[in-house]
Every structure is written in structure tokens, then in C-alpha cells.
């Protein structure tokens, strides 16, 4: 299996630290709002990487954090007049709903920054003792980048260039830094902010330290894969390497994987440009399986452009696969024959070839686009060779293979349970009652359950209307 490693800028053979096991850490979102479709890209891509390893028989320990203490969370809490904890808990719950709707598997562990402060204090203390960090007069603790000779190795930046670049930028409030390229490990609290006691000052951690600490705690000092969006290469991942390798004295992660950015209509996604979509908004227009299929139709490292046309094309492609599996399911109801017929031998050989083609694509740095093409070739084979006269064994081999290969991509080929109109009406009535009782959490939950079943609600002046997605 080959993986493009950002560290070496090469495709390398994947060799796990422990045979049969993969230890993987993916930087998760900062939770101050519903996740947007850009955040969904690393979730879907690295969930697919995980699923492929599992398909190959690896035991994957997959850790992904939620950053639940951050300036943006505090700002939102102040705007709403609630505490930061209320904001982060709310959006962690919403993010988990979106992940489920996108068929992203829950991580083995989803650590929260606020629950790992003790570990952060320990690592910061260790870095100070080893000379890699220092306390400034105001209590801020900085990492001393000069002390880590390999600083810049991931982003391929040179520390001297970085330092001269930084020198031109004077940041007020950071006068206590020995060098402009040093970064914050711990900072003093400001009025009204959440804070923790520490040996240096009452305050809170910088962003980078949480991932070094959580990765070590849940996966050990060395891991196989560390991943996230390409914007994290510098400074976040560069700083994580500096912290972890200075504290532990060994290489942190063997392979660094980064997804390319998702743009909308060829522009950077931004609220001010009005081209910004949350996963929840897209879920009201499309089954989120379509979003997942769309994301995987490009290579994870390429930039990807989101547009209504491309989503329509993905919807049609997905339907072609599901029509085929639906047809095979129908054939299986009446099919018989436990042995391949002579004319099916050829088809079976072709099927095995196409599975090989799919695996070769996935093992070439997770080329899901080519993997999907191989699935389409199997669909074509099934459409042209399976009919009422086919043996059960042949039809079920086709059916199971398409199901298994789609499952690696997180695409569900089993039919959704049909929900009856009367059940929908009952759930809408329960939601109305919940709203009357001002139990908005329950009302939202019912709306979410209906959405998962493919039912979209619209609150209009004439009352609630619904339609099937
Ligand atoms: P954040 O909450 O900003 O830390 O982002 C969480 C994850 O989403 C990180 O891995 C980011 O790199 C990734 N991400 C954010 N925006 C985009 C985007 N437009 N396209 C792809 N990945 C993104
Ligand atoms: Zn991180």
C-alpha cells in the first residue's frame, strides 16, 4: 500500500509500526457552530482510509479530537450570553449527528481538550525542564523553536527564513517571546474566559499542545498516521511535531496525510461571499450519501470544487449503483443454484479482476476516483450478465462485492427501511407538541430522525409540510 507522505513529499510503502495494527490521529473541528462542508472533507476522506485498512484486516485505533476551548467558542458564548461549555457541548452533539448522517464511523476515542488539561500541564512542564520551553514575565509559556533543530521539516520551511519573516511582524502582547517564531503553549486568562490553575498562571492552553498530548495518551509516543486538512501543515502540525518529538525524543508520526481544500463555485468558501454551506443545509437538499459520494469522486489531495451541477451528477451516479444493487436484490429473491453456470465463469473472472483493480486504486494513495470507476465496471458487468436465469451464487457474488466495496467508501447499498406516511404524520405531531412545550431539543431531535429517514420538513405559514428527499 502506498501513501503520499507530506513529510517526505513522496509516495511511500505503508509499513505499520505493529503488524496488523494502525494507529491514526485526525485533527478534529473547533466546535462553535454547525460543521461546514469543508470540515466534512477530512472526516469523509480519513474515515474512508480507516475503512480500507479495516477491509484489509487491520485493527485501526482511530483518535480524533474536538477542540472545545478556543477564542471563537468564547466569542460565540459571549454573543449568546452563555458559558463556553454550553456552546461546545451543543456543537459537539450536532457534529456527531452530522457524522452519523454522513456515515462517518465514530472514532475509537473522541477526546476533548478541556478534559485533558492535566496531561497538557505535564507535557508543558517536561518541555520547560528539557529546555524546550520557557515562561515569560506575564506567565505565558512559549515553545522555544530554536531548540528543535528539525523545525520546519513538515512544511519544508527553513527556520532562518521563518525567523526573518516573523521579525517583520510585530505582535502586541507577545513581547515576552525570546524569538518571534516561538509559539504559545499556555497563556494567561482574560476577564470572563474559562481558565485552569497551573504552575505558571491561571490560564488556558494554546491550540497545538492538545493534539500532542491526546495522541500520546490514546495512541502512544509513536503513531502510524497523522492527518488533517492541508491548512494544518503549518503551523499546527509543524508545532505538534516540535512539541512531541522534543518531549518524547522519538519520531512522532510515520506518515502525514493532508486533504486538499474544498472550494465553492471555484472560490474559497466564506460567509461574506455568501458561498458557505453547513452539512445540515446540504442535508436538507440531498441525501448526505450524495455528499459523501461527491467528496470521494476526487482524489483526497486534489482541490475539489463544490457546485450544484456536480452534486446532481453525483446523485445520478449513486443512483446507477443503487439501481443495480436493487435489481440484484430482487433477482436474489427467486434465484437458485449454488454453482456457477458455465457462462458465468467468465463473469466471475472479470469480477475478480475488477476487485483487483479497485484494490490497486485504493492502494495507490487511496485513489477513490479510480476505485469508483472500478465499481462502475462491476455495475456494468452485473447489468449485462445477471438476469432471471442466473444462478444464485453468481448474483450474490456480484451483489456482495458491490456492497463490500461501497461500504469501504461509506456508501450504503442496503435499502433504507420505508417509512409510512402515517408514521411521518405521527412524528410531526410529536414535534409540534414538543415545540408547544418549549422542548426545542426534542423537537430538533425528531426533525433530525426524520431527516435520517429521508424526510425533509418545512415550516410554512400554513403549517408543517414534508417531502421525501
Ligand atoms: P477547523 O475547525 O477549522 O480546525 O477545521 C477542522 C478540519 O477541517 C481541519 O482538518 C481543516 O483542515 C478542515 N477544513 C476546514 N476548511 C476546509 C475546506 N474548505 N476544505 C477542506 N478541509 C477543510
Ligand atoms: Zn491537531
Short mmCIF file of C-alpha atoms and ligand atoms in Angstrom, two decimals, residues 27-30 32 36 38-39 41-42 72 207 228-232 259-263 269, ligand 1:
data_model
loop_
_atom_site.label_atom_id
_atom_site.label_comp_id
_atom_site.label_asym_id
_atom_site.label_seq_id
_atom_site.Cartn_x
_atom_site.Cartn_y
_atom_site.Cartn_z
CA UNK A 27 -7.30 16.68 13.95
CA UNK A 28 -10.97 17.37 14.56
CA UNK A 29 -13.04 20.56 14.38
CA UNK A 30 -13.24 23.53 16.70
CA UNK A 32 -18.51 26.78 17.83
CA UNK A 36 -19.43 23.19 7.17
CA UNK A 38 -15.17 21.88 4.13
CA UNK A 39 -14.86 20.31 7.58
CA UNK A 41 -13.96 16.59 3.68
CA UNK A 42 -11.28 15.33 6.12
CA UNK A 72 -14.08 31.50 18.60
CA UNK A 207 -4.13 25.15 20.49
CA UNK A 228 -5.97 16.73 8.67
CA UNK A 229 -6.66 19.43 6.09
CA UNK A 230 -3.69 20.97 4.26
CA UNK A 231 -4.12 24.29 6.11
CA UNK A 232 -2.96 22.45 9.24
CA UNK A 259 -6.56 16.61 2.27
CA UNK A 260 -6.89 19.39 -0.31
CA UNK A 261 -9.36 22.20 0.16
CA UNK A 262 -12.98 22.26 -0.86
CA UNK A 263 -14.00 25.41 -2.73
CA UNK A 269 -15.70 29.18 0.99
P1 LIG B 1 -11.17 23.69 11.95
O1 LIG B 1 -12.41 23.52 12.76
O2 LIG B 1 -11.09 24.97 11.19
O3 LIG B 1 -9.91 23.41 12.77
O4 LIG B 1 -11.20 22.58 10.81
C1 LIG B 1 -11.38 21.19 11.04
C2 LIG B 1 -10.83 20.41 9.88
O5 LIG B 1 -11.49 20.81 8.65
C3 LIG B 1 -9.34 20.65 9.62
O6 LIG B 1 -8.73 19.40 9.28
C4 LIG B 1 -9.31 21.60 8.46
O7 LIG B 1 -8.13 21.50 7.72
C5 LIG B 1 -10.50 21.11 7.66
N1 LIG B 1 -11.05 22.13 6.73
C6 LIG B 1 -11.53 23.36 7.05
N2 LIG B 1 -11.97 24.02 5.94
C7 LIG B 1 -11.79 23.18 4.89
C8 LIG B 1 -12.07 23.24 3.48
N3 LIG B 1 -12.65 24.32 2.93
N4 LIG B 1 -11.74 22.18 2.71
C9 LIG B 1 -11.18 21.09 3.25
N5 LIG B 1 -10.89 20.94 4.56
C10 LIG B 1 -11.19 21.97 5.39
#
